[in-house]
XYZ file of C-alpha atoms in Angstrom:
693
model
C -43.106 77.303 61.434
C -41.373 74.864 59.073
C -39.087 72.427 60.906
C -37.025 69.393 59.874
C -38.504 67.552 62.871
C -42.022 67.870 61.391
C -42.016 64.687 59.313
C -44.893 63.152 57.347
C -45.079 59.433 56.487
C -47.576 58.355 53.829
C -48.426 54.777 52.779
C -50.826 54.231 49.875
C -52.411 50.801 50.210
C -54.947 48.934 48.126
C -57.816 50.047 50.384
C -56.574 52.766 52.756
C -53.994 55.522 52.574
C -52.260 55.864 55.952
C -50.847 59.228 56.988
C -48.676 59.863 60.060
C -47.338 63.259 61.108
C -44.579 63.195 63.714
C -43.703 66.413 65.555
C -40.876 66.184 68.053
C -41.529 62.456 68.478
C -45.307 62.869 68.992
C -47.373 61.104 66.277
C -50.680 62.203 64.760
C -52.293 59.733 62.362
C -55.306 59.060 60.182
C -56.602 56.584 57.592
C -58.461 57.703 54.473
C -59.823 55.632 51.602
C -57.409 55.345 48.681
C -58.473 57.329 45.611
C -57.468 55.150 42.675
C -57.978 57.648 39.848
C -55.735 60.224 41.548
C -53.893 58.726 44.567
C -52.453 62.115 45.482
C -55.957 63.297 46.474
C -56.034 60.889 49.431
C -52.588 62.092 50.514
C -53.706 65.731 50.501
C -56.878 64.848 52.424
C -54.974 62.844 55.038
C -52.288 65.517 55.340
C -54.868 68.188 56.163
C -56.468 65.911 58.770
C -53.226 65.229 60.667
C -52.105 68.851 60.404
C -55.405 69.906 61.958
C -54.895 67.414 64.784
C -51.372 68.708 65.405
C -52.332 72.365 65.060
C -49.843 73.182 62.299
C -50.146 74.342 58.690
C -49.087 72.021 55.802
C -46.306 74.500 55.035
C -44.734 73.677 58.410
C -43.913 70.125 57.280
C -40.148 69.719 56.845
C -39.908 66.265 55.237
C -42.207 63.740 53.532
C -41.445 60.025 53.191
C -43.768 58.081 50.934
C -44.383 54.442 50.093
C -46.935 53.073 47.680
C -48.407 49.954 46.102
C -49.011 51.782 42.813
C -46.001 50.165 41.126
C -47.017 46.699 42.331
C -50.631 47.144 41.272
C -49.608 48.411 37.832
C -47.590 45.220 37.251
C -50.300 42.931 38.606
C -53.056 44.612 36.610
C -50.865 45.163 33.501
C -51.671 48.886 33.563
C -48.367 50.265 32.379
C -46.990 52.206 29.449
C -46.818 50.898 25.902
C -43.329 49.423 26.089
C -40.766 47.887 23.735
C -37.722 45.716 24.474
C -34.434 45.817 22.590
C -32.291 42.730 23.132
C -29.520 40.679 21.568
C -30.367 38.823 18.373
C -31.458 35.287 19.265
C -32.755 36.233 22.727
C -36.060 37.820 21.763
C -38.132 35.186 23.541
C -36.227 34.897 26.831
C -38.957 36.636 28.854
C -41.536 34.244 27.377
C -39.518 31.004 27.590
C -38.714 31.804 31.233
C -36.446 29.163 32.837
C -38.526 26.251 31.491
C -39.091 25.010 35.048
C -42.492 23.661 36.087
C -43.628 25.241 39.338
C -46.504 22.726 39.554
C -45.082 19.348 38.525
C -48.312 17.386 38.171
C -50.656 19.965 36.628
C -51.211 18.775 33.054
C -52.982 22.031 32.236
C -50.261 24.244 33.671
C -50.622 27.815 32.436
C -47.507 29.969 32.469
C -47.940 33.682 33.148
C -47.919 35.830 30.037
C -44.848 38.064 29.610
C -45.347 41.792 30.110
C -44.597 42.450 26.424
C -46.058 40.637 23.399
C -43.612 39.286 20.823
C -44.191 42.070 18.302
C -42.951 44.598 20.868
C -39.610 42.816 21.286
C -36.838 43.948 18.913
C -33.310 42.628 18.379
C -29.927 43.984 17.348
C -26.882 42.076 16.158
C -24.242 42.274 18.917
C -22.629 39.945 21.441
C -20.616 40.277 24.641
C -19.276 37.066 26.179
C -19.294 35.953 29.820
C -15.964 37.694 30.431
C -17.270 41.048 29.178
C -15.363 40.833 25.874
C -17.003 42.073 22.676
C -17.476 39.207 20.225
C -19.803 41.020 17.779
C -19.588 44.837 17.735
C -22.812 46.857 17.756
C -23.475 48.854 14.578
C -24.963 52.298 15.269
C -26.875 52.275 11.975
C -28.625 49.048 13.005
C -29.701 50.672 16.276
C -31.053 53.676 14.366
C -33.098 51.345 12.156
C -34.616 49.665 15.221
C -35.323 53.083 16.738
C -37.278 54.007 13.604
C -39.329 50.795 13.916
C -40.084 51.582 17.544
C -41.093 55.135 16.603
C -43.727 53.730 14.223
C -45.186 51.680 17.102
C -45.781 54.856 19.186
C -44.259 53.412 22.351
C -43.914 55.427 25.562
C -41.018 53.510 27.106
C -38.153 51.258 25.982
C -36.303 48.574 27.943
C -32.809 47.577 26.835
C -31.447 44.198 27.924
C -28.414 42.686 26.207
C -26.565 39.468 26.980
C -23.822 39.911 29.614
C -24.262 43.696 29.680
C -23.749 43.621 33.454
C -20.051 43.038 32.691
C -19.779 45.450 29.771
C -22.557 48.053 29.474
C -21.130 49.939 26.467
C -23.612 48.540 23.925
C -26.607 49.291 26.139
C -25.359 52.850 26.653
C -24.945 53.318 22.893
C -28.552 52.203 22.346
C -29.715 54.645 25.026
C -27.808 57.489 23.345
C -29.369 56.714 19.958
C -32.865 56.525 21.444
C -32.335 59.843 23.229
C -31.491 61.446 19.878
C -34.212 59.803 17.764
C -36.985 59.467 20.398
C -36.390 62.218 22.949
C -39.856 61.901 24.518
C -39.578 58.149 25.166
C -38.410 56.856 28.569
C -35.446 54.456 28.436
C -34.307 51.850 30.994
C -31.107 49.803 30.590
C -30.547 46.550 32.455
C -26.906 47.330 33.315
C -28.208 50.111 35.587
C -31.557 48.693 36.710
C -30.284 45.202 37.605
C -26.620 44.497 36.726
C -26.794 40.818 37.641
C -26.373 37.480 35.902
C -29.342 35.337 34.766
C -30.823 36.974 31.700
C -34.457 35.989 32.329
C -34.613 37.728 35.698
C -32.560 40.702 34.459
C -34.600 41.200 31.268
C -37.868 40.852 33.156
C -36.727 43.423 35.734
C -35.725 46.046 33.167
C -38.972 45.473 31.255
C -40.941 45.934 34.479
C -39.017 49.143 35.206
C -39.755 50.506 31.733
C -43.394 49.387 31.921
C -44.147 51.446 35.055
C -41.652 54.295 34.578
C -43.969 56.780 32.774
C -46.832 55.999 35.170
C -44.729 56.584 38.291
C -43.005 59.664 36.838
C -46.421 61.161 36.079
C -47.757 60.347 39.545
C -44.703 61.685 41.383
C -44.785 64.858 39.316
C -48.472 65.403 40.075
C -47.826 64.777 43.767
C -45.047 67.371 43.888
C -47.285 69.922 42.152
C -50.284 69.257 44.415
C -48.167 69.571 47.541
C -46.654 72.803 46.259
C -50.160 74.135 45.614
C -51.005 73.323 49.259
C -48.049 75.367 50.451
C -45.782 72.379 51.165
C -42.212 73.202 50.185
C -40.012 70.400 51.480
C -38.110 67.435 50.089
C -40.029 64.261 49.269
C -38.400 60.858 49.636
C -39.573 57.384 48.679
C -39.301 54.132 50.592
C -37.672 51.413 48.490
C -38.078 47.648 48.620
C -34.821 47.073 50.464
C -35.970 48.930 53.573
C -34.325 52.315 53.006
C -35.148 55.739 51.602
C -34.182 57.227 48.222
C -34.782 60.580 46.571
C -37.855 61.217 44.453
C -35.597 61.662 41.396
C -33.985 58.229 41.834
C -37.398 56.712 42.492
C -38.681 58.110 39.194
C -35.647 56.687 37.376
C -35.815 53.233 39.015
C -39.495 52.790 39.970
C -39.142 48.998 40.032
C -37.315 49.511 43.341
C -40.611 50.755 44.800
C -42.530 47.538 44.129
C -42.432 46.390 47.767
C -42.053 49.816 49.378
C -45.133 49.692 51.619
C -44.470 46.222 53.064
C -40.785 47.140 53.510
C -41.824 50.028 55.756
C -43.814 47.607 57.878
C -40.801 45.316 58.303
C -38.660 48.296 59.372
C -41.365 49.241 61.893
C -41.381 45.697 63.339
C -37.567 45.616 63.493
C -37.632 48.888 65.443
C -40.044 47.372 67.995
C -37.901 44.219 68.190
C -34.849 46.351 69.001
C -36.700 48.117 71.832
C -37.606 44.762 73.389
C -34.300 43.024 72.663
C -36.029 40.317 70.607
C -33.827 38.245 68.310
C -36.586 36.176 66.692
C -39.640 38.050 65.461
C -42.417 37.180 63.035
C -43.690 40.407 61.480
C -47.386 40.210 60.540
C -48.827 43.063 58.468
C -52.449 42.762 57.330
C -54.134 45.633 55.584
C -57.175 46.005 53.390
C -55.878 44.046 50.399
C -52.940 41.829 51.386
C -51.165 40.219 54.320
C -47.376 40.230 54.611
C -45.241 37.948 56.766
C -41.523 38.513 57.385
C -38.871 36.840 59.543
C -36.742 39.286 61.537
C -33.606 37.947 63.236
C -31.355 40.015 65.490
C -33.540 43.081 64.787
C -32.802 42.877 61.055
C -35.383 41.815 58.429
C -34.317 38.973 56.160
C -33.395 40.245 52.702
C -33.186 38.782 49.220
C -32.108 39.969 45.781
C -34.946 38.361 43.798
C -38.657 38.185 44.504
C -41.841 37.521 42.558
C -44.815 39.725 41.796
C -48.277 38.522 40.771
C -47.960 34.791 41.395
C -50.631 32.935 39.440
C -50.480 29.898 41.773
C -50.637 30.801 45.465
C -47.429 29.977 47.400
C -45.822 28.522 44.233
C -42.330 29.816 43.561
C -41.810 30.331 39.855
C -45.431 31.162 39.049
C -44.927 34.917 39.259
C -42.948 37.696 37.632
C -39.346 37.697 38.942
C -37.915 41.072 39.920
C -34.168 41.097 40.520
C -33.549 43.938 42.997
C -32.542 44.133 46.679
C -35.699 43.506 48.701
C -36.834 42.591 52.192
C -37.805 38.928 51.938
C -41.427 38.350 52.865
C -44.455 36.289 51.947
C -47.352 38.302 50.569
C -50.800 36.793 50.003
C -54.184 38.155 48.991
C -55.659 38.095 52.494
C -56.750 41.509 53.686
C -59.852 43.062 55.129
C -61.192 43.659 51.630
C -60.409 40.138 50.321
C -63.547 38.640 48.837
C -64.971 35.251 49.797
C -66.763 32.752 47.568
C -67.665 29.065 47.356
C -65.764 27.070 44.733
C -66.937 24.117 42.635
C -65.874 21.724 45.415
C -68.242 23.539 47.822
C -65.300 24.922 49.779
C -65.026 28.473 51.096
C -62.229 30.411 49.415
C -60.942 33.865 50.332
C -58.966 36.189 48.016
C -56.791 37.070 46.255
C -59.451 39.284 44.645
C -60.153 42.314 46.802
C -62.990 44.822 47.059
C -60.411 47.536 47.737
C -61.878 50.915 48.625
C -64.056 51.141 45.517
C -66.633 49.744 46.143
C -65.194 48.152 49.295
C -66.759 45.373 51.421
C -70.561 45.114 51.490
C -70.710 46.774 54.922
C -69.198 50.001 53.533
C -72.476 50.705 51.747
C -70.657 51.894 48.617
C -72.145 49.383 46.192
C -70.209 46.240 47.162
C -72.444 43.154 47.165
C -69.954 40.323 47.739
C -68.773 39.400 51.246
C -65.258 40.386 52.311
C -63.212 39.498 55.395
C -64.332 42.781 56.975
C -67.956 41.659 56.619
C -67.143 38.426 58.450
C -65.291 40.322 61.195
C -68.282 42.631 61.652
C -70.784 39.770 61.961
C -68.502 37.986 64.446
C -68.431 41.050 66.714
C -64.807 42.009 66.108
C -65.729 45.456 64.808
C -67.915 48.228 66.163
C -70.105 49.433 63.269
C -70.312 52.951 64.739
C -66.585 53.480 65.343
C -64.798 52.013 62.335
C -61.814 54.129 61.191
C -62.402 56.507 64.085
C -66.082 56.843 63.225
C -65.430 58.191 59.713
C -66.996 55.111 58.080
C -70.350 53.747 59.314
C -70.556 49.991 58.782
C -73.851 48.359 57.798
C -74.224 45.014 59.594
C -77.362 44.138 57.631
C -75.456 44.416 54.347
C -72.814 42.028 55.688
C -75.459 39.490 56.716
C -77.113 39.713 53.298
C -73.813 39.286 51.413
C -72.736 36.313 53.540
C -76.134 34.666 53.182
C -76.298 35.202 49.418
C -72.766 34.116 48.485
C -71.776 31.647 51.220
C -74.679 30.584 53.443
C -77.243 29.833 50.741
C -74.755 27.596 48.913
C -73.656 25.645 52.002
C -76.880 25.649 54.072
C -75.377 27.939 56.703
C -76.575 30.875 58.723
C -74.703 34.155 58.254
C -72.759 33.720 61.516
C -71.573 30.244 60.548
C -70.612 31.532 57.096
C -68.682 34.394 58.717
C -66.862 31.914 60.967
C -65.935 29.866 57.892
C -64.600 32.912 56.070
C -62.563 34.071 59.088
C -61.109 30.612 59.698
C -60.207 30.224 56.032
C -58.364 33.536 55.837
C -56.590 32.834 59.147
C -55.559 29.382 57.954
C -54.303 30.822 54.645
C -52.047 33.196 56.557
C -50.939 30.532 59.031
C -50.066 28.191 56.180
C -48.057 30.902 54.432
C -46.131 31.517 57.680
C -45.461 27.782 58.149
C -44.151 27.397 54.590
C -41.935 30.484 54.904
C -40.534 29.225 58.225
C -39.815 25.737 56.865
C -38.078 27.180 53.793
C -35.808 29.124 56.145
C -35.289 26.297 58.652
C -37.027 28.142 61.496
C -39.287 26.991 64.348
C -42.042 29.573 64.829
C -42.734 28.453 68.401
C -39.491 30.264 69.318
C -40.709 33.512 67.755
C -42.610 36.555 69.001
C -45.217 37.981 66.641
C -45.418 41.741 66.075
C -48.718 42.661 64.421
C -49.678 45.878 62.650
C -51.796 47.113 59.770
C -55.479 47.920 59.991
C -56.665 44.290 60.005
C -53.750 42.447 61.664
C -54.730 43.068 65.326
C -58.167 41.587 64.545
C -56.625 38.291 63.404
C -53.194 38.055 65.079
C -54.445 36.386 68.283
C -56.072 33.557 66.342
C -52.995 33.278 64.118
C -50.823 32.800 67.205
C -53.136 30.003 68.387
C -52.767 28.250 65.030
C -48.979 28.673 64.835
C -48.153 27.886 68.456
C -46.679 31.366 68.958
C -46.889 32.249 72.645
C -46.256 35.995 72.558
C -47.843 38.763 70.512
C -46.965 42.474 70.605
C -49.241 45.124 69.101
C -47.413 48.485 69.078
C -49.075 51.891 69.314
C -50.041 53.175 65.883
C -50.371 49.587 64.652
C -53.107 50.541 62.202
C -50.659 52.805 60.352
C -47.500 50.776 61.077
C -45.940 50.945 57.611
C -46.224 54.749 57.512
C -44.513 54.916 60.930
C -41.851 52.552 59.596
C -41.036 55.057 56.837
C -40.121 57.563 59.545
C -37.770 55.016 61.171
C -35.979 53.934 57.995
C -32.441 55.082 57.140
C -31.380 56.624 53.857
C -29.837 53.720 52.001
C -29.074 52.262 48.598
C -27.663 48.882 47.626
C -25.420 48.587 44.586
C -24.681 45.124 43.226
C -23.027 43.525 40.229
C -22.358 40.075 38.884
C -18.679 39.261 38.345
C -17.970 35.531 38.267
C -14.937 34.311 40.195
C -13.785 30.997 41.691
C -11.816 30.909 44.928
C -9.139 29.011 43.024
C -8.755 32.138 40.835
C -9.055 34.624 43.698
C -7.938 38.117 42.589
C -7.442 40.450 45.576
C -6.826 43.563 43.493
C -9.918 43.057 41.307
C -12.095 42.410 44.357
C -10.872 45.489 46.199
C -11.458 47.703 43.151
C -14.912 46.215 42.500
C -16.146 46.623 46.066
C -14.708 50.151 46.260
C -16.543 51.075 43.064
C -19.819 49.623 44.374
C -19.371 51.439 47.690
C -18.837 54.751 45.892
C -21.890 54.142 43.684
C -24.160 53.332 46.636
C -22.780 56.230 48.683
C -23.472 58.602 45.799
C -27.166 57.668 45.825
C -27.388 58.205 49.591
C -25.693 61.600 49.323
C -28.520 62.783 47.034
C -30.763 62.425 50.112
C -28.463 63.302 53.011
C -25.386 65.458 52.514
C -23.990 65.399 56.053
C -24.738 62.211 58.006
C -22.085 59.518 58.365
C -22.566 56.607 55.980
C -21.991 52.966 56.871
C -21.097 50.379 54.228
C -22.427 46.819 54.462
C -20.600 44.314 52.241
C -22.057 41.065 50.957
C -21.082 38.413 48.403
C -23.162 35.551 47.013
C -21.329 32.216 46.923
C -21.993 28.576 46.030
C -20.220 25.328 45.346
C -19.203 25.029 41.692
C -22.106 23.666 39.689
C -24.855 24.497 42.175
C -27.907 26.311 40.835
C -28.193 29.016 43.475
C -25.993 30.883 45.910
C -26.178 32.029 49.528
C -25.415 35.513 50.898
C -22.210 35.940 52.907
C -21.723 39.092 54.968
C -18.264 40.644 55.242
C -16.830 43.272 57.527
C -15.283 46.335 55.917
C -11.825 45.040 56.838
C -12.544 41.685 55.174
C -13.910 43.426 52.070
C -11.113 45.962 51.673
C -8.352 43.423 52.455
C -9.750 40.349 50.668
C -8.270 36.972 51.455
C -9.307 33.635 49.934
C -9.028 31.793 53.248
C -11.358 34.287 54.956
C -13.932 34.019 52.156
C -13.777 30.210 52.382
C -14.218 30.220 56.159
C -17.180 32.613 56.005
C -18.866 30.567 53.267
C -18.449 27.253 55.088
C -19.748 28.815 58.309
C -22.956 30.090 56.656
C -23.403 26.975 54.495
C -23.205 24.709 57.537
C -25.815 26.851 59.336
C -28.241 26.400 56.455
C -27.612 22.796 55.436
C -25.982 21.215 58.474
C -22.723 20.293 56.737
C -20.204 21.432 54.148
C -19.018 19.632 50.983
C -15.355 18.716 50.754
C -13.252 18.676 47.616
C -15.313 21.172 45.586
C -14.301 24.581 44.328
C -16.399 27.579 45.406
C -17.789 30.313 43.152
C -18.685 33.950 43.788
C -21.423 35.237 41.486
C -22.696 38.570 42.853
C -21.018 41.365 44.830
C -23.070 43.844 46.827
C -22.535 46.982 48.925
C -25.327 48.686 50.852
C -24.599 52.278 51.898
C -26.810 53.457 54.753
C -27.060 56.224 57.302
C -26.816 54.946 60.905
C -30.006 53.374 62.288
C -32.092 55.325 64.769
C -31.015 54.670 68.350
C -33.639 52.980 70.481
C -34.123 52.953 74.226
C -34.847 49.527 75.724
C -38.291 49.069 77.284
C -38.228 48.544 81.016
C -39.896 45.563 82.667
C -43.493 46.178 83.700
C -45.241 45.140 86.876
C -48.968 44.450 86.783
C -50.656 47.421 88.435
C -54.390 47.031 87.952
C -57.059 45.471 85.816
C -58.084 47.835 83.020
C -61.520 49.391 83.319
C -63.901 48.279 80.571
C -66.170 50.775 78.834
C -68.695 48.006 78.158
C -69.117 44.503 76.801
C -70.156 42.974 73.502
C -70.725 39.525 72.073
C -67.543 38.362 70.368
C -67.153 35.074 68.498
C -64.075 33.255 69.829
C -62.759 30.775 67.267
C -60.908 28.758 69.931
C -64.150 28.276 71.850
C -66.252 27.910 68.709
C -68.960 30.135 70.186
C -69.869 33.686 71.116
C -68.600 34.942 74.456
C -69.169 38.113 76.434
C -66.051 40.219 75.798
C -64.835 43.333 77.574
C -64.525 46.446 75.421
C -61.567 48.578 76.532
C -60.497 51.918 75.082
C -56.799 51.631 74.378
C -56.305 55.318 75.086
C -57.459 54.744 78.682
C -54.795 52.103 79.385
C -51.803 52.976 81.544
C -48.502 51.138 81.931
C -49.100 47.913 83.857
C -52.846 47.717 83.179
C -53.955 44.176 82.348
C -56.807 42.785 80.262
C -58.016 39.174 80.304
C -59.446 37.654 77.126
C -61.880 37.534 75.558
C -61.673 41.272 74.986
C -61.603 43.966 72.319
C -59.179 46.882 72.688
C -60.466 49.696 70.486
C -58.701 52.650 68.876
C -59.241 54.841 65.814
C -57.172 52.859 63.287
C -57.846 49.263 64.381
C -59.181 46.913 67.073
C -57.089 44.398 69.010
C -58.919 41.122 69.602
C -57.656 39.204 72.634
C -58.858 35.564 72.494
C -60.097 33.704 75.544
C -56.759 31.855 75.710
C -54.707 35.052 76.143
C -54.104 37.932 78.535
C -52.603 41.343 77.828
C -50.595 43.992 79.647
C -49.720 47.515 78.538
C -45.982 48.232 78.436
C -44.415 51.632 79.260
C -43.971 52.471 75.560
C -47.666 51.843 74.828
C -47.252 48.368 73.289
C -49.875 45.774 74.146
C -48.059 42.586 75.169
C -50.324 39.541 74.748
C -49.335 36.121 76.125
C -50.919 32.820 77.068
C -52.912 33.039 80.273
C -50.721 32.022 83.186
C -47.495 32.664 81.283
C-alpha cells in the first residue's frame, strides 16, 4: 500500500547508481552500474531490487528524492545543447576574457579553459543599465527581434541572456525572454537575473550559459524518468537534491538545472552532518569516495561549510581559477578525480599518476572483465587484498584478479621495473596522497587544524582508503556509518526542503538604509519560501539570513549570518559588530578607519532539520568473531599481513576488532589498518581509533 513513509533515495554516480528504500526508518539498499545512454534504466533496475528486498511493489513508494552527476558530466564533457548567448553590446567576450588572472603564475604555456560557447554563438544588443539599476540606454524591441531571427537561422536549442547589471534591473532581460518566447517558442531560455542575480558579470554570465547549456538535456532526462516510473506503476512526487544541501521540486530543477551540478556530493555532506549531530561532533571532515571522484568537506557544528561560487572542470588540479565558475549557493567541498575507477599511468618523468580520467562503469576497471585494459584504483585494491573478488557489490560483480595483475604489469610495472604488487602499492599510495593533499590544502585555506577533526567516511571506495588517509593526515578518529556505500542516497532522505534566494545590492555602512534592507530581505524571504512551498505545503519554514561584507576596496567578501530579529530590524551598529567579529575570526584582527561594504544579500528558506537522538556511550563487550583471514597489504607496515575478515552484519554493539582487518558488507569493505582498532556503536557505526586510545 502506498505510504508517504516509503521513501526512495537515488544517486546517479559516474560508475554506480545507488538506490536506498526506507520504510518506517528501515533501509534497503543496492548498487547497480550506471547506464550512461539512458540513466533512468539503472534507477528502474535498482528500484525493483530494493522493492523486492523490502517486499513491496514499486507503486507503494510515496516519495522519490534524486541526485545526479549528469549535469556536472555534461559541463565537463561539453555534451550540452546548441546554445546562444545574448548580452550587452561591448561585453560579447566576457566569458572568454575571464578575469584575466593567472591561476598558475610561472607557467609560460598557460592554457586557459575554452568558454562553453564559441564567439559566433554570442550575440549583442544595444542597451545599458548602470550600477544603480538606472536605464542609460533603453532596449529597442525591434533590435531584439532582429537578433532572434539571427539565432533562429543558427538552429539553437537554448538561449542564455546575460546583460550588464541586470541583477538590479531585470526588465531588459525579461523583454528579451518575451520576444524569444514569441519568435522561438521551442527554444529554452535562461535569464541571469533569475539564475544568478549577483554582481560580477563573468561569473554571472558563465552561470546562465551553463544553465542554458544543460537545460534541454536535463529536461529531457527528467521527463523520461517521470514517464518510466509511471510505466512501472510509480505515482508519487519526485524531488531533486540541489547543490546547497536541500531539496527542490522536479519542475524547479528542470528550470534551474545548474543548481543540480553538485547534488550528489551535497547529499553526502548532509549525510555526514546527520552523523555528526548524533555524536555531538563539532569538527568533522567528510570524506566521500565513489567510483569516479573523491569529495572532501569541512563540517563545523553539524553544518557543512557553504559558498556561493564554485568551479567545475578545473584544468589544473587544485588550482583555483582554472575551472568554470558557477555562481549559485553550494556546499563548499574539494572534489578531485580520485575514485575506484580512476585510471593510473606513468608520466614522462617516470612517476605514477592517478586520475582524473576514469574507467567509469563502461568499460570499468580491468578486473570488471568488461573490456577495460588499463589499471584503475579498484585493480590496485584487489591486488593488495582489500577486496574479495567473489563478493564485490554483494556478489553481483565477479572481479578478475588476473586481469588486474596484467593491467598493472603492462601499464605500470613494465615501465618502472616493478612487480604487480609493488605497482599496486604505488597506485594506492598515490591516490591516497592526492586525497590527503587536497584535504590539507582545503584545511589551510580555511584556517583549520585537521588533527582536531573526526573523519566520517562513506561512498563505495572511501572505507577502503579512509584508514590510510587518517594515518597521513594525523586524524585520530574515523567513523564509518551503516549504509556507507550508499551514503549520498541516504543523505537525500535526511535533507530538508530548502531554497536560497540571493541578490546583489551594493551598500556601504555609511549609507545604511534600514527601510531598503528590510524590504529587500522580506522580498528574498518570500521568494525562497515560495520555492519551498512548491515541495511542502504544510511544514513550518525557517528563514536563515546572510549578508556578504568586506572592507571598501577589498576584492572579496565574507559571509555574515544574521538572526531574524537582526535582519528584520536592521541596525548599522549590529552589522558592524557582526562583521568585525567574523573578520577577526578569519584574519586575526580588524582594520580601523575603513568603511565597510555589503555586496550580496541572501535568505535560505528551509523546513526544520530532522531531529536526531544522541548515541549512547558504548562499553567493549567482546572481540568480534572472524569468518576467516586473508592477506592484506598494510601501507603503514609496507608489507602483507594476515588480516581478520569480519562480516559487518554479525557485529553487535560493543564488539571490537583489532587491525589489520577487513569488515565486509554488500556495498563496501572497511579496511582497518594495523595502527587502529574498531568498536561497533549502538547505531551501527564503526568507530575506528588509534590502538590504545
